[in-house]
Every structure is written in C-alpha cells, then in structure tokens.
Amino acid sequence: MNQLTAPDLFAPGLFEGTGFYETFAWYRAHDPVSWQQPPGAPEGFWSVTRYRDVVAVHRDSTRLSSTKGMRLDSDDPAVSAVANKMLIVSDPPDHTRMKRVFIQPFSHEVLGRAEEYVEQVVADVVAAALRRPEPDLITHLERIPTDVICAIMGLPRSDWEWIGKKTTEAFESPSEVRRITANGEIFKYFIDLVNENRKTAANDFISGLTARNHSGTELTDEELVFNLSGILAGGNETTRYTLASLTHQLAEHPEQWARIAGGKVDPAVATEEGLRWSVPGMHVMRTATEPVRVGEAEIAPGQRIVTWIGSANRDEEVFDDPDVFDVGRTGNRHLSFGAGRHACLGSRLARLEVTAYLRTLRSTVTSMTLEGEPRYNGSNFTWGLNALPVVLHP
C-alpha cells in the first residue's frame, strides 16, 4: 500500500472480506487519530485506530458521550427517543442507575446456574450438525446464542425462531426501512410481554428486573423495553459471529485445532483468541461534550469519535504477531467486549457459550473441513460471517 496516500475507509466492499485490516495497519502507523469525511455525509468524524487511544476514549465518560448514538449510521430521531433510557446510548448517572439492575442476571452466581443448560444447547446443536451437515454451518451455529439468551430471558419457546430472524434483520438487512421495522417489531414484542407479565408475573426474568431489588432502583416501562431489546441483540448477534469465525479459523488451520483437540490448549484460552480474532463489534462511536485530546488530535465539542475495535485487536504494540491466529495466545487483552463503563454486560455469557462449544467439539469432532468460500456481511459495525460452508466430521 502506498505509504504517502491514506487508504479509503469507505471503499466499496471494504468489509466484505478482511482487507480492511491492512487499511487499519496503515492508519495505526501513519495517522492513528485521523479526520474522516464519509462521501455524501453531512459531517465527518475522528477515526481512532490504536489500542491505547481506543481504551482512553472508552474510559472517558465525562467528556465523551454515548447519548448521540454509538454507531456511524445511527438514526438521529431513533437515538433521541432512547437516549438515557437504553444502556448503550446513556451516560452517568442514568447509565449507572440502569446498569445496577441489568448486570444482575449476568452475575457469576446466576450464570453458574445456567452453565449446564448452555452445555446442553451446544451439545444438541453440534449433534444436529453432525447428523445433518448443511451447506452452511451458520444455520446450526446461530441456534446457540438465540436459544441460550431466549431461555435466560424466559421467552416462549415458540417465539425463538421468529426472534432470531428479527434480530438478524434489525442489524443486517441492507434496507434501512426493514431494519427500523424489525426493531419496532421487537420493541412491540417486549411491550406486550411486559404488559402481560404485569398481570401474570409468569416471566421470572422480567419480574426480577421490575421488582425493587437490592440496588433500590426501579425502571420505567420504556427503560425496561428498550434494554430487553438491547440484551436480546447483544446476546444473539455478536456471539454467533464469534462462533462462526472461530470455526472458520480452526477449519483453515488444522494444526490449531489439533492443539485444542489434543488437550494442549485449554478451550477457555482458545476462546479469548476467538474473541480477539472475530471482532463482531467493529466500531463504537462517542460524541465530545467538551474539548478533549485523543492521541495528537484536539477534539472539539460536538465532534464525533469512532473507535475501531478491529484495529485495536491487531495493534502491534499490544499483541505479538497480531495477524497470526494462535489459540494458545496468553495475556490476551483484546477489546472485543469494549472497555470502561460500557463494557459488555454479557461478556461472561459469551465466554461461557464459546468455551462450551470448543469443549463439545473436542469430545465429538475429529476434524472440520472448509467446503467452499465463506462470505462476510460487509458491515463496518456488526461484522462477521453470514455464510460458512464448513462440515464437522465425527
């Protein structure tokens, strides 16, 4: 790549493969906090590519706000409607107050009780993949996070397939209208569920969130509905991409799979490399509320800042041989769950699912083969494989 010419972050199809990693490497070396003006966009943003700067941005909730949206193509009216009512687009003190409630279902104690169920879901999915090899393994893998998060949230089994499809549509549809419509349908689903639970108290998950709990915090109906939708999305989409990416890499690198299968690498350690490598949450946006310095750049109030997690997870200053997939990598300080106040609530659950998947593969699968060309969704926000022609061999 020409060392004197900045590569185009908005080149058509850039995220339809993995070539963007070369683009990020250029920016880390030559312009780590750069001003970007997307074609046709009314305003630009500061692009942050180095690990240390990404962490600094994520940890600064005083001068950098989440209430203006946390992704580049945020719909301003939609963001305004949920600002400070939904965790991902809120700042303290509202964020602190709501997080005290929503972190409880994802505590070590609660998830410890769910571990056996997670193991069973994973075992069933892998068994189905072995019995009925599909042209696309995604059709099996997507069941794991959907079934797990729906079960934890106490949602009716008959709704799980619809929920999985609507969540994917809300994030991945190329049509903005369809994305907005799908989000609206999910909100409506939870409005009805909350109203029904007010009469019956049949859903323990929702009842636990609506009751005055040990934090002394009560939620409004809007906060409850918006964040139930956020939990569903966070527990569904991103883990699916990690599972797919990890399987893809193990199929392409059988020597790495042999290290896990032979007991030389703990599945929990390999999980962290799968998370570093997959980067399902590619970027996060903040908006400056007062002057702030990031790297060598002076950010003015009102300007947007976008951190690229995919770049931070390949930063040469932090990771040895960052472009090498190494299941035995230790001290793996990836940022796939973010950092600071907005670090992912569901990180423990995601780790539990991915580790259970690797343990199940180790006990039931001898090898895996790539039977075609994987396909990426092309998104620069929730990025990952949406087609994976891998066959698992018992």
PDB file of C-alpha atoms in Angstrom, residues 21 51 54-55 58-59 242 268-281 308-315 318-319 322 326 329-340 343-344 346-348 350-351 354-355:
ATOM      1  CA  TYR A  21      -7.002  -4.974   8.416  1.00  0.00           C
ATOM      2  CA  TYR A  51      -5.253   0.271  21.145  1.00  0.00           C
ATOM      3  CA  VAL A  54      -9.317   3.302  21.863  1.00  0.00           C
ATOM      4  CA  VAL A  55      -9.107   2.430  25.563  1.00  0.00           C
ATOM      5  CA  HIS A  58     -13.939   4.169  26.030  1.00  0.00           C
ATOM      6  CA  ARG A  59     -12.939   5.071  29.573  1.00  0.00           C
ATOM      7  CA  THR A 242     -17.538 -15.331  17.107  1.00  0.00           C
ATOM      8  CA  ALA A 268     -11.065 -21.155  27.742  1.00  0.00           C
ATOM      9  CA  VAL A 269      -7.731 -19.804  26.452  1.00  0.00           C
ATOM     10  CA  ALA A 270      -8.691 -20.521  22.842  1.00  0.00           C
ATOM     11  CA  THR A 271     -11.972 -18.695  23.435  1.00  0.00           C
ATOM     12  CA  GLU A 272     -10.092 -15.447  24.048  1.00  0.00           C
ATOM     13  CA  GLU A 273      -8.263 -15.744  20.731  1.00  0.00           C
ATOM     14  CA  GLY A 274     -11.568 -16.459  19.019  1.00  0.00           C
ATOM     15  CA  LEU A 275     -12.957 -13.273  20.532  1.00  0.00           C
ATOM     16  CA  ARG A 276      -9.898 -11.214  19.548  1.00  0.00           C
ATOM     17  CA  TRP A 277      -9.976 -12.537  16.009  1.00  0.00           C
ATOM     18  CA  SER A 278     -13.697 -12.286  15.288  1.00  0.00           C
ATOM     19  CA  VAL A 279     -14.355  -8.674  16.423  1.00  0.00           C
ATOM     20  CA  PRO A 280     -18.148  -8.836  15.997  1.00  0.00           C
ATOM     21  CA  GLY A 281     -18.467  -5.247  17.245  1.00  0.00           C
ATOM     22  CA  TRP A 308     -12.164   0.732  15.597  1.00  0.00           C
ATOM     23  CA  ILE A 309     -12.066  -2.381  17.779  1.00  0.00           C
ATOM     24  CA  GLY A 310     -10.925  -4.431  14.802  1.00  0.00           C
ATOM     25  CA  SER A 311      -7.819  -2.271  14.584  1.00  0.00           C
ATOM     26  CA  ALA A 312      -7.121  -2.231  18.330  1.00  0.00           C
ATOM     27  CA  ASN A 313      -7.254  -6.035  18.420  1.00  0.00           C
ATOM     28  CA  ARG A 314      -4.445  -6.169  15.837  1.00  0.00           C
ATOM     29  CA  ASP A 315      -2.251  -3.455  17.376  1.00  0.00           C
ATOM     30  CA  VAL A 318      -0.020  -4.826  22.363  1.00  0.00           C
ATOM     31  CA  PHE A 319      -0.108  -8.198  20.603  1.00  0.00           C
ATOM     32  CA  PRO A 322      -1.201  -9.875  15.809  1.00  0.00           C
ATOM     33  CA  ASP A 326      -2.883 -18.550  17.857  1.00  0.00           C
ATOM     34  CA  ARG A 329      -2.129 -16.891  22.997  1.00  0.00           C
ATOM     35  CA  THR A 330      -1.843 -15.808  26.631  1.00  0.00           C
ATOM     36  CA  GLY A 331      -2.281 -12.383  28.202  1.00  0.00           C
ATOM     37  CA  ASN A 332      -4.895 -11.756  25.541  1.00  0.00           C
ATOM     38  CA  ARG A 333      -6.086  -8.203  26.309  1.00  0.00           C
ATOM     39  CA  HIS A 334      -8.479  -7.899  23.376  1.00  0.00           C
ATOM     40  CA  LEU A 335     -11.178  -5.241  23.370  1.00  0.00           C
ATOM     41  CA  SER A 336     -13.980  -7.258  21.812  1.00  0.00           C
ATOM     42  CA  PHE A 337     -16.171  -6.517  24.832  1.00  0.00           C
ATOM     43  CA  GLY A 338     -15.156  -2.868  24.941  1.00  0.00           C
ATOM     44  CA  ALA A 339     -13.742  -1.102  27.993  1.00  0.00           C
ATOM     45  CA  GLY A 340     -14.856   1.300  30.680  1.00  0.00           C
ATOM     46  CA  ALA A 343     -18.022  -2.857  28.633  1.00  0.00           C
ATOM     47  CA  CYS A 344     -20.404  -5.602  27.503  1.00  0.00           C
ATOM     48  CA  GLY A 346     -22.961 -10.278  28.508  1.00  0.00           C
ATOM     49  CA  SER A 347     -19.220 -10.962  28.304  1.00  0.00           C
ATOM     50  CA  ARG A 348     -19.407 -13.808  30.840  1.00  0.00           C
ATOM     51  CA  ALA A 350     -20.481 -15.141  25.609  1.00  0.00           C
ATOM     52  CA  ARG A 351     -17.337 -16.720  27.048  1.00  0.00           C
ATOM     53  CA  VAL A 354     -17.859 -20.224  23.149  1.00  0.00           C
ATOM     54  CA  THR A 355     -15.898 -22.299  25.660  1.00  0.00           C
TER      55      THR A 355
END
